[in-house]
mmCIF file of C-alpha atoms in Angstrom:
data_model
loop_
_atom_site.group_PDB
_atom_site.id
_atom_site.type_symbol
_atom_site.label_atom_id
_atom_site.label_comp_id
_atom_site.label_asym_id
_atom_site.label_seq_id
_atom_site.Cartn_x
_atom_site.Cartn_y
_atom_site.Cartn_z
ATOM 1 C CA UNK D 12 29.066 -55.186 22.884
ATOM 2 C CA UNK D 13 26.781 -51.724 22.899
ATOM 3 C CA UNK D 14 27.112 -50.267 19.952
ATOM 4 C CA UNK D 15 26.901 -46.712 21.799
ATOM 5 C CA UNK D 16 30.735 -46.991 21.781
ATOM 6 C CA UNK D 17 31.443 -48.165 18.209
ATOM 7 C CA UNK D 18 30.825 -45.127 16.307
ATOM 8 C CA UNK D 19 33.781 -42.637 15.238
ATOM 9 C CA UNK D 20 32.679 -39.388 17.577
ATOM 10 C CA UNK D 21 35.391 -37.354 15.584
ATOM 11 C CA UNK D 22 33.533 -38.694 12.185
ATOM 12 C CA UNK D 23 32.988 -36.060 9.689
ATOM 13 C CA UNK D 24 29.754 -33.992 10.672
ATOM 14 C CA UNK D 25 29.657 -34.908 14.572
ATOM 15 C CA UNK D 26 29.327 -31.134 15.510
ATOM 16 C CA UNK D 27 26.179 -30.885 13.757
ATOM 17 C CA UNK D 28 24.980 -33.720 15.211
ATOM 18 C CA UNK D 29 21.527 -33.164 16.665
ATOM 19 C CA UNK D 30 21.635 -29.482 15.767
ATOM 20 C CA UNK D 31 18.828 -27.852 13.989
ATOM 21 C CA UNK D 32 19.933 -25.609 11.139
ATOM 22 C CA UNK D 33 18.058 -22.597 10.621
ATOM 23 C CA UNK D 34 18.046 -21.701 6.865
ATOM 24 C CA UNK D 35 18.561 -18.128 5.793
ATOM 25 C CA UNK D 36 16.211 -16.310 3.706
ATOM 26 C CA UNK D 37 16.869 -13.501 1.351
ATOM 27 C CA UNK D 38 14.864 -10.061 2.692
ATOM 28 C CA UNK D 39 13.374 -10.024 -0.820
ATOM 29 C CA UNK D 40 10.538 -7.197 -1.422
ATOM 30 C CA UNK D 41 7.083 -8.242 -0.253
ATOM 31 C CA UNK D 42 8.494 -11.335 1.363
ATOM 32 C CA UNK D 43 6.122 -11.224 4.910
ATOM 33 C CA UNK D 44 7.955 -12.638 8.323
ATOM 34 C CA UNK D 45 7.242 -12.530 11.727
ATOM 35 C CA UNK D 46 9.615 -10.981 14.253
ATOM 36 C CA UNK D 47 9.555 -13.272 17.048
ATOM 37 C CA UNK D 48 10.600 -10.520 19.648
ATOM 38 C CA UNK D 49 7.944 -8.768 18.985
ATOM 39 C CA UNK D 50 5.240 -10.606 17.018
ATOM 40 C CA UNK D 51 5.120 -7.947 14.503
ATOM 41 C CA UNK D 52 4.002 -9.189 11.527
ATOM 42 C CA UNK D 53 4.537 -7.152 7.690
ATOM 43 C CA UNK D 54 6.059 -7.598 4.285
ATOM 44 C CA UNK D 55 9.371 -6.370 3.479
ATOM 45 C CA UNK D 56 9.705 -2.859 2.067
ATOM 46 C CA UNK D 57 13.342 -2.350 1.793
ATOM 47 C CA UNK D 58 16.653 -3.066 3.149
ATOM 48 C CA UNK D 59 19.431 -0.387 4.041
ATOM 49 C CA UNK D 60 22.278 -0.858 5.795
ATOM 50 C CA UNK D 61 21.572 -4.667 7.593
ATOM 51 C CA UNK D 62 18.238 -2.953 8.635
ATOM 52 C CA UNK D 63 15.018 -4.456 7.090
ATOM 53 C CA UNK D 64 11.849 -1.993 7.433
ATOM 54 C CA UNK D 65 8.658 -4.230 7.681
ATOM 55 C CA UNK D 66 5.527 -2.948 7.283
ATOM 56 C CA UNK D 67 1.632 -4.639 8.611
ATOM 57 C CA UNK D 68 -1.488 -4.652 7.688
ATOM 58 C CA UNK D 69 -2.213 -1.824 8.993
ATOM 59 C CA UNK D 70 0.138 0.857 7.126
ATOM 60 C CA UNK D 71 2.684 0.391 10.555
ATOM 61 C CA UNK D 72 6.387 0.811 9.660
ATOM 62 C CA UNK D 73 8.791 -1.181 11.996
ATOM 63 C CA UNK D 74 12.988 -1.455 12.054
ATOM 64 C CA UNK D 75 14.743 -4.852 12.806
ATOM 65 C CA UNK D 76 18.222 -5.346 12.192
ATOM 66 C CA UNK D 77 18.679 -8.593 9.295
ATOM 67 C CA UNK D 78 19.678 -11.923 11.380
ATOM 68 C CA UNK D 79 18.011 -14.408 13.250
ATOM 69 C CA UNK D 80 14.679 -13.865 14.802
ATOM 70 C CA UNK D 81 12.382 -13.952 12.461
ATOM 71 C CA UNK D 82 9.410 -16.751 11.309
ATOM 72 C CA UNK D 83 8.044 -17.697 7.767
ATOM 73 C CA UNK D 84 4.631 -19.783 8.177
ATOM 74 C CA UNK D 85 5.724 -20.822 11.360
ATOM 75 C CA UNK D 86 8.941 -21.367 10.701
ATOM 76 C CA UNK D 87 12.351 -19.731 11.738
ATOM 77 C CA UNK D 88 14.746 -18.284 9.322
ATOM 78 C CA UNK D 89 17.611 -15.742 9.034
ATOM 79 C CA UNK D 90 17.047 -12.602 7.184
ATOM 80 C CA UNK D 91 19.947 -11.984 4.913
ATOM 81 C CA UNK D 92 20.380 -8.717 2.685
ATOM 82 C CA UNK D 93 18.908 -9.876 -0.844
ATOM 83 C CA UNK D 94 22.101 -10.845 -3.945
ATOM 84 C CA UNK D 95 22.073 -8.436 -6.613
ATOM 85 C CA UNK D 96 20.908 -10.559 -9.063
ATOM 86 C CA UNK D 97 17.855 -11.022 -6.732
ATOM 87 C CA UNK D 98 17.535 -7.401 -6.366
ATOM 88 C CA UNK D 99 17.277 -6.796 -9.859
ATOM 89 C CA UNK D 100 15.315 -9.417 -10.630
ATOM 90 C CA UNK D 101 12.588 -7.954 -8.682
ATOM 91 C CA UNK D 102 13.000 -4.250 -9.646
ATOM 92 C CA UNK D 103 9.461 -2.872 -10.802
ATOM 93 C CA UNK D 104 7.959 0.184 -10.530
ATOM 94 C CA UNK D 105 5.249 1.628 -8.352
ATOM 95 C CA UNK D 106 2.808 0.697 -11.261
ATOM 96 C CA UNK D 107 3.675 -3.018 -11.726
ATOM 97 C CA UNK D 108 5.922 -2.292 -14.610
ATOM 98 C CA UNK D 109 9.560 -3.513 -15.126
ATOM 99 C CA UNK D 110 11.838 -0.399 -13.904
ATOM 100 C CA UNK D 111 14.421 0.403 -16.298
ATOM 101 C CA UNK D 112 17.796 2.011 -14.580
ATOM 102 C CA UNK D 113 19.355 4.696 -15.853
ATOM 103 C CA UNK D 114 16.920 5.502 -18.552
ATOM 104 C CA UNK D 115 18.049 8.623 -20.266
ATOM 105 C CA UNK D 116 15.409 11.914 -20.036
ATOM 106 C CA UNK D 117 12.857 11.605 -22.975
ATOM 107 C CA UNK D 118 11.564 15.383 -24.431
ATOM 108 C CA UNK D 119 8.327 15.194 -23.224
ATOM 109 C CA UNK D 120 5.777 14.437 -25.665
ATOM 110 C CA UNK D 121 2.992 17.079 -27.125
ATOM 111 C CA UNK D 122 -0.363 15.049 -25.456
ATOM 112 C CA UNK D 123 -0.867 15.249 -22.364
ATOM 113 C CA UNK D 124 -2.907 14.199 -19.585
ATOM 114 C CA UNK D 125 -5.095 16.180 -17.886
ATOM 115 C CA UNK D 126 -6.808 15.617 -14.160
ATOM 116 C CA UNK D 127 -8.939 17.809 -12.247
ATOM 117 C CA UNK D 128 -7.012 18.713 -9.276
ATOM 118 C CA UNK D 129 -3.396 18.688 -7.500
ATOM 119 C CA UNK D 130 -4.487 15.411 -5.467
ATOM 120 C CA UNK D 131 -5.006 13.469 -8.454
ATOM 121 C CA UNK D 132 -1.836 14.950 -10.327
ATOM 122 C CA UNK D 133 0.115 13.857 -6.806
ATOM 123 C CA UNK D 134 -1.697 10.104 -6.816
ATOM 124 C CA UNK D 135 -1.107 9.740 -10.913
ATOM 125 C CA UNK D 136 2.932 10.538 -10.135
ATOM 126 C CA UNK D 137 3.386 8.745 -6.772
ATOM 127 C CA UNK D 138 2.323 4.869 -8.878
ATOM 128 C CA UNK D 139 2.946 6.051 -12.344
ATOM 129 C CA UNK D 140 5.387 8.676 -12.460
ATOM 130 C CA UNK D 141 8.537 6.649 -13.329
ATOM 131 C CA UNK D 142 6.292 5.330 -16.554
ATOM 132 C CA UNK D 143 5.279 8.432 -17.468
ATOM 133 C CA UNK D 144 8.822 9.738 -17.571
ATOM 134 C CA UNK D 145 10.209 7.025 -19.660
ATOM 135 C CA UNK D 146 7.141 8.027 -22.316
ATOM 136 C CA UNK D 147 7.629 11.497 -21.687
ATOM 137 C CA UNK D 148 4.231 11.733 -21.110
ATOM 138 C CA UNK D 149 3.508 15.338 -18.866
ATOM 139 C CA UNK D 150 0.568 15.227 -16.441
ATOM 140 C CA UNK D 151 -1.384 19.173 -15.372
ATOM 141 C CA UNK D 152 -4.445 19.361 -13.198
ATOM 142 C CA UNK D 153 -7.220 22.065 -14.452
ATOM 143 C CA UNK D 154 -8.891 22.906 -11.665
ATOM 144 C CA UNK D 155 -12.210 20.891 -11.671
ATOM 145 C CA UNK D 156 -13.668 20.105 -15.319
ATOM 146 C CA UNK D 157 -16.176 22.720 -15.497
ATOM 147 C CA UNK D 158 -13.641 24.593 -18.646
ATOM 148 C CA UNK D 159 -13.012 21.402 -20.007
ATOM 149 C CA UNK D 160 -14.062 22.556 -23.347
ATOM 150 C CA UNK D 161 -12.592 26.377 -23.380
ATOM 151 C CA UNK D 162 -9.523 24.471 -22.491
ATOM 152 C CA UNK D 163 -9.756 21.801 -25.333
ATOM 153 C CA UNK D 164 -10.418 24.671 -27.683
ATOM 154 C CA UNK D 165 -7.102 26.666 -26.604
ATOM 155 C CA UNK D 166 -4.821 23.557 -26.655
ATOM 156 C CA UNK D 167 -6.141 22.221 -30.079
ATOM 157 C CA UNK D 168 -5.730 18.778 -29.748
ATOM 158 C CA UNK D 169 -4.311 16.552 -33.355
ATOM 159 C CA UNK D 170 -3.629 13.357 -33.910
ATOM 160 C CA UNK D 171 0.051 14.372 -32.919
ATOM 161 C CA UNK D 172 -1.437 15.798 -29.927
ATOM 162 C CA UNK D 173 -3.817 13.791 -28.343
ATOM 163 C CA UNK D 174 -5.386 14.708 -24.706
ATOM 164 C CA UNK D 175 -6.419 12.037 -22.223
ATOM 165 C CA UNK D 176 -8.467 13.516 -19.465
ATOM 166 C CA UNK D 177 -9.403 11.750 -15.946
ATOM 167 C CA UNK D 178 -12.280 13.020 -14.144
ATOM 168 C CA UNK D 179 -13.372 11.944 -10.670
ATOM 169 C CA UNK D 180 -16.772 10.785 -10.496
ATOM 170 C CA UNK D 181 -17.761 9.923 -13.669
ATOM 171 C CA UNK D 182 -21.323 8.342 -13.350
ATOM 172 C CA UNK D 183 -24.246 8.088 -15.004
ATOM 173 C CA UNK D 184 -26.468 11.266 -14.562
ATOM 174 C CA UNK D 185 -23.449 13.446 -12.929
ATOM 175 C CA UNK D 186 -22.248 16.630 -14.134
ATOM 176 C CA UNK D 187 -19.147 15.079 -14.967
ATOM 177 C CA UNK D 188 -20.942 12.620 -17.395
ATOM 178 C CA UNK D 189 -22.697 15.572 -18.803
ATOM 179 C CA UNK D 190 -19.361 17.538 -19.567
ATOM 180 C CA UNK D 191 -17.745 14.123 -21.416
ATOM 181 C CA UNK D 192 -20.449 13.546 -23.025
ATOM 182 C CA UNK D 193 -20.244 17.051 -24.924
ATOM 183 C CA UNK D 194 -16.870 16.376 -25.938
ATOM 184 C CA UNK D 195 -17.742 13.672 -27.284
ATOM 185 C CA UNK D 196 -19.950 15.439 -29.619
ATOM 186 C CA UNK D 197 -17.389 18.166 -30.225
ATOM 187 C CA UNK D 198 -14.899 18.486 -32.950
ATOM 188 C CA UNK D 199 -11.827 17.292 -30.824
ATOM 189 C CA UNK D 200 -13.881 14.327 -29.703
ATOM 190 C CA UNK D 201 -11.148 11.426 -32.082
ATOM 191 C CA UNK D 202 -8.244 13.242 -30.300
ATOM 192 C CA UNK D 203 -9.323 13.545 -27.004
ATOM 193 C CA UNK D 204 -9.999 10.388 -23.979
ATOM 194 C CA UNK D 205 -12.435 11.240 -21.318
ATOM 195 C CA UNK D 206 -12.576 8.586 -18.354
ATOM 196 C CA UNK D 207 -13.500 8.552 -14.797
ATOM 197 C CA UNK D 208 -13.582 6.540 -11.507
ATOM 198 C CA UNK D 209 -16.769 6.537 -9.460
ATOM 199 C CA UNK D 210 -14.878 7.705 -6.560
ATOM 200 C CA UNK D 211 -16.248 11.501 -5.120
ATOM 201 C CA UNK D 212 -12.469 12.185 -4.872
ATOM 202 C CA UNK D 213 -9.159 10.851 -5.491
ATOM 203 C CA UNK D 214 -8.686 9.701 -1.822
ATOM 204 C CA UNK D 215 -11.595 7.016 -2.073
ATOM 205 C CA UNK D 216 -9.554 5.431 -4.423
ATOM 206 C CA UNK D 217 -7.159 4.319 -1.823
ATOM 207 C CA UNK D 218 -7.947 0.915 -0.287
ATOM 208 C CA UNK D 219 -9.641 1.481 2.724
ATOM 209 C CA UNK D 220 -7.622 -0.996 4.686
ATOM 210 C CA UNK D 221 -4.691 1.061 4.030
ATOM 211 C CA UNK D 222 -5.741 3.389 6.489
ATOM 212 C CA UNK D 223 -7.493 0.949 9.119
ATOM 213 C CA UNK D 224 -10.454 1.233 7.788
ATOM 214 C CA UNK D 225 -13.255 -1.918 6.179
ATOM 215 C CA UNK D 226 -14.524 1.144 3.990
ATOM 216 C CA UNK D 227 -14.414 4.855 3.874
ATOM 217 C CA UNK D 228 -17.404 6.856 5.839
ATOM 218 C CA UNK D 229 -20.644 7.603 3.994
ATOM 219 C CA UNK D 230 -20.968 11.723 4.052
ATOM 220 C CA UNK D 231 -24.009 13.636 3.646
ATOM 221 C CA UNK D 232 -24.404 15.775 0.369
ATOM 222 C CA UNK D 233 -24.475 18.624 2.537
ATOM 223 C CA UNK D 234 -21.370 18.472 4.281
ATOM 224 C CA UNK D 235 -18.089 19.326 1.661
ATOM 225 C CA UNK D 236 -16.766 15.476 1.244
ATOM 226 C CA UNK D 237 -13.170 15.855 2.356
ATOM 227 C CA UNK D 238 -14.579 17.862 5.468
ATOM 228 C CA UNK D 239 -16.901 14.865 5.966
ATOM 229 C CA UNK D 240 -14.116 12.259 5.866
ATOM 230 C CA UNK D 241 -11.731 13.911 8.248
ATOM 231 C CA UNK D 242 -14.282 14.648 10.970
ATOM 232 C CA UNK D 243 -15.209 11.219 10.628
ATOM 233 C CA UNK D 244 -11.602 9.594 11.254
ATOM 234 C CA UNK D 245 -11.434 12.217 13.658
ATOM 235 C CA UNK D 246 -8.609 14.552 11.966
ATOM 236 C CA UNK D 247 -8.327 17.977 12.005
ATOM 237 C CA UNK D 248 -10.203 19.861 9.384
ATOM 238 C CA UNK D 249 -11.263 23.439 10.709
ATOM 239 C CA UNK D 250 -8.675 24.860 7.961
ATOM 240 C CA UNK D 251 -6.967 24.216 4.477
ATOM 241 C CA UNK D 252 -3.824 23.025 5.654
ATOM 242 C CA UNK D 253 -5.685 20.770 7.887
ATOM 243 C CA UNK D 254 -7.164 19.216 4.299
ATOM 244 C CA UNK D 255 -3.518 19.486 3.052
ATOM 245 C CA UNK D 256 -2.222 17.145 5.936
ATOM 246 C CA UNK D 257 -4.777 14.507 5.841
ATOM 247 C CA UNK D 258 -4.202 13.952 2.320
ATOM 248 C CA UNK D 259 -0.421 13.559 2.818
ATOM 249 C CA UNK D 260 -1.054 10.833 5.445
ATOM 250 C CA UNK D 261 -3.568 9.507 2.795
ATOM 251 C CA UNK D 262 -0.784 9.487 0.059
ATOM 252 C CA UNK D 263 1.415 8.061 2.646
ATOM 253 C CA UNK D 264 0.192 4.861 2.671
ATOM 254 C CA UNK D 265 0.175 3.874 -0.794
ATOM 255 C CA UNK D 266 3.065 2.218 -2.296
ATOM 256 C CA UNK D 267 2.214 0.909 -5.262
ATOM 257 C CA UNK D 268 -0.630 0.094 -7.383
ATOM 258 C CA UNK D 269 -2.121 -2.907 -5.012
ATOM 259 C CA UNK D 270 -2.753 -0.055 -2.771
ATOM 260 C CA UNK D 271 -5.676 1.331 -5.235
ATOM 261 C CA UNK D 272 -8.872 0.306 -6.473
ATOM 262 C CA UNK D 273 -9.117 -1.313 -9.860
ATOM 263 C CA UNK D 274 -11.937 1.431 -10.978
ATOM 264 C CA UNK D 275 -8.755 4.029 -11.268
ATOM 265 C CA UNK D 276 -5.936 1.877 -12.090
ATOM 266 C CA UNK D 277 -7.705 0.624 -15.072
ATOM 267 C CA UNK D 278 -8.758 4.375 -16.038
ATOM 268 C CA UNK D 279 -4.903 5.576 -16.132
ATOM 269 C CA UNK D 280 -3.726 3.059 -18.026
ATOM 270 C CA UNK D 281 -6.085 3.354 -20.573
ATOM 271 C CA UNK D 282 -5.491 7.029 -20.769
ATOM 272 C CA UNK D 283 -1.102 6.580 -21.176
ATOM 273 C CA UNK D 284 -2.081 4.234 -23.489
ATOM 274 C CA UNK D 285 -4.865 6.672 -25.680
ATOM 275 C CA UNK D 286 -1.788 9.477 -25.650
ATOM 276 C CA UNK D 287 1.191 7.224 -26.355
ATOM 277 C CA UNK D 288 -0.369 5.409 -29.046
ATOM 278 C CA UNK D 289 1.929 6.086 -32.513
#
């Protein structure tokens, strides 16, 4: 007798028979898929209303609703809006640090940080600013580091009120090497931090790939850097607000602190931790 017929067709599971199940994946943070629509390739960056934004290599920002359609390694799944307790299991902030909701405003300390300019106050808050407002911890550019030690002298810096200064680059031979090294002479020298990246400018700090590039253009001393940069990538520059621009679709791109080089994040920590220390 063929045993084709002996089976039970109305047996428990004989609608799945055959069928390939497509397991569904949680649109967690970082997680990178492939839309198979479109090929477009990128790590999660948030969810909103059964809309996932995914975002490349490259810095490009795409929309696809949650669902089917997507890959992992090759491999179809179906995006699904992440649980709570996945959610807040993967809350951190911008810096790498565990985000704490709902923290209540802290009177901000009497140290402070100083950096030279508004770029660098902008970079410091965009990774760090949720940290720095749970230490209460106020950040104030000075204008280039030139009055670095008529400032010193007006703020009067204690043990109670410690400075931490970040100074763009900080290498061997530089004026800015010069200038730290005098504090360090001078009578606030136990009070006060001086470190620096070797970056000319904040924006070198950013990971070239954020912007498309394998590394940032090489400018002549004789041509102003940020000038040099812009008429390199080809952006505007005749005018300040040209400079203003460029560095907002710099800041754009970073999200978080993977988005920097390691010279600078390791130079801000150290500094939150020289002014928080009790």
């Amino acid at each position: 007798m063929d045993e084709r017929y002996s089976a039970d067709v109305l047996s428990p599971g004989w609608r799945d028979e055959g069928r390939i199940i497509i397991p569904t994946q949680e649109a967690v943070r970082d997680l990178v898929v492939e839309e198979t629509g479109t090929g477009f390739c990128g790590a999660v960056i948030r969810v909103e209303r059964k809309i996932v934004t995914l975002e490349d290599r490259h810095g490009k920002l795409r929309l696809f609703p949650l669902g089917s359609g997507f890959l992992i390694d090759g491999r179809p799944v179906t995006l699904v809006a992440p649980t709570m307790a996945a959610a807040l299991g993967r809350v951190r902030t911008a810096s790498g640090s565990t985000a704490v909701p709902d923290a209540p405003a802290r009177v901000a300390r009497a140290s402070r940080i100083f950096v030279e300019g508004r770029h660098d106050a902008e970079m410091v808050e965009k990774v760090w600013g949720a940290d720095l407002r749970i230490e209460g911890v106020v950040v104030e550019y000075i204008e280039g580091v030139d009055n670095l030690d008529e400032i010193l002298r007006e703020f009067r810096p204690t043990s109670a009120r410690r400075v931490g200064v970040l100074v763009d680059h900080l290498v061997p031979g530089s004026k800015e090497s010069r200038i730290a090294e005098a504090v360090a002479r001078g009578p606030f020298a136990a009070n006060v931090l001086v470190v620096g990246h070797p970056f000319v400018d904040v924006w070198q700090s950013v990971k070239p790939a954020r912007i498309g590039l394998q590394a940032w253009p090489d400018v002549p001393r004789s041509i102003e850097w940020k000038h040099g940069i812009c008429d390199a990538l080809g952006w505007p520059h005749e005018e300040q607000a040209d400079i203003a621009r460029a560095w907002q679709r710099i800041l754009g791109r970073v999200r978080t602190f993977a988005d920097l080089e390691p010279q600078l994040l390791g130079r801000v920590e150290h500094l939150i931790d020289f002014v928080t220390a009790e």
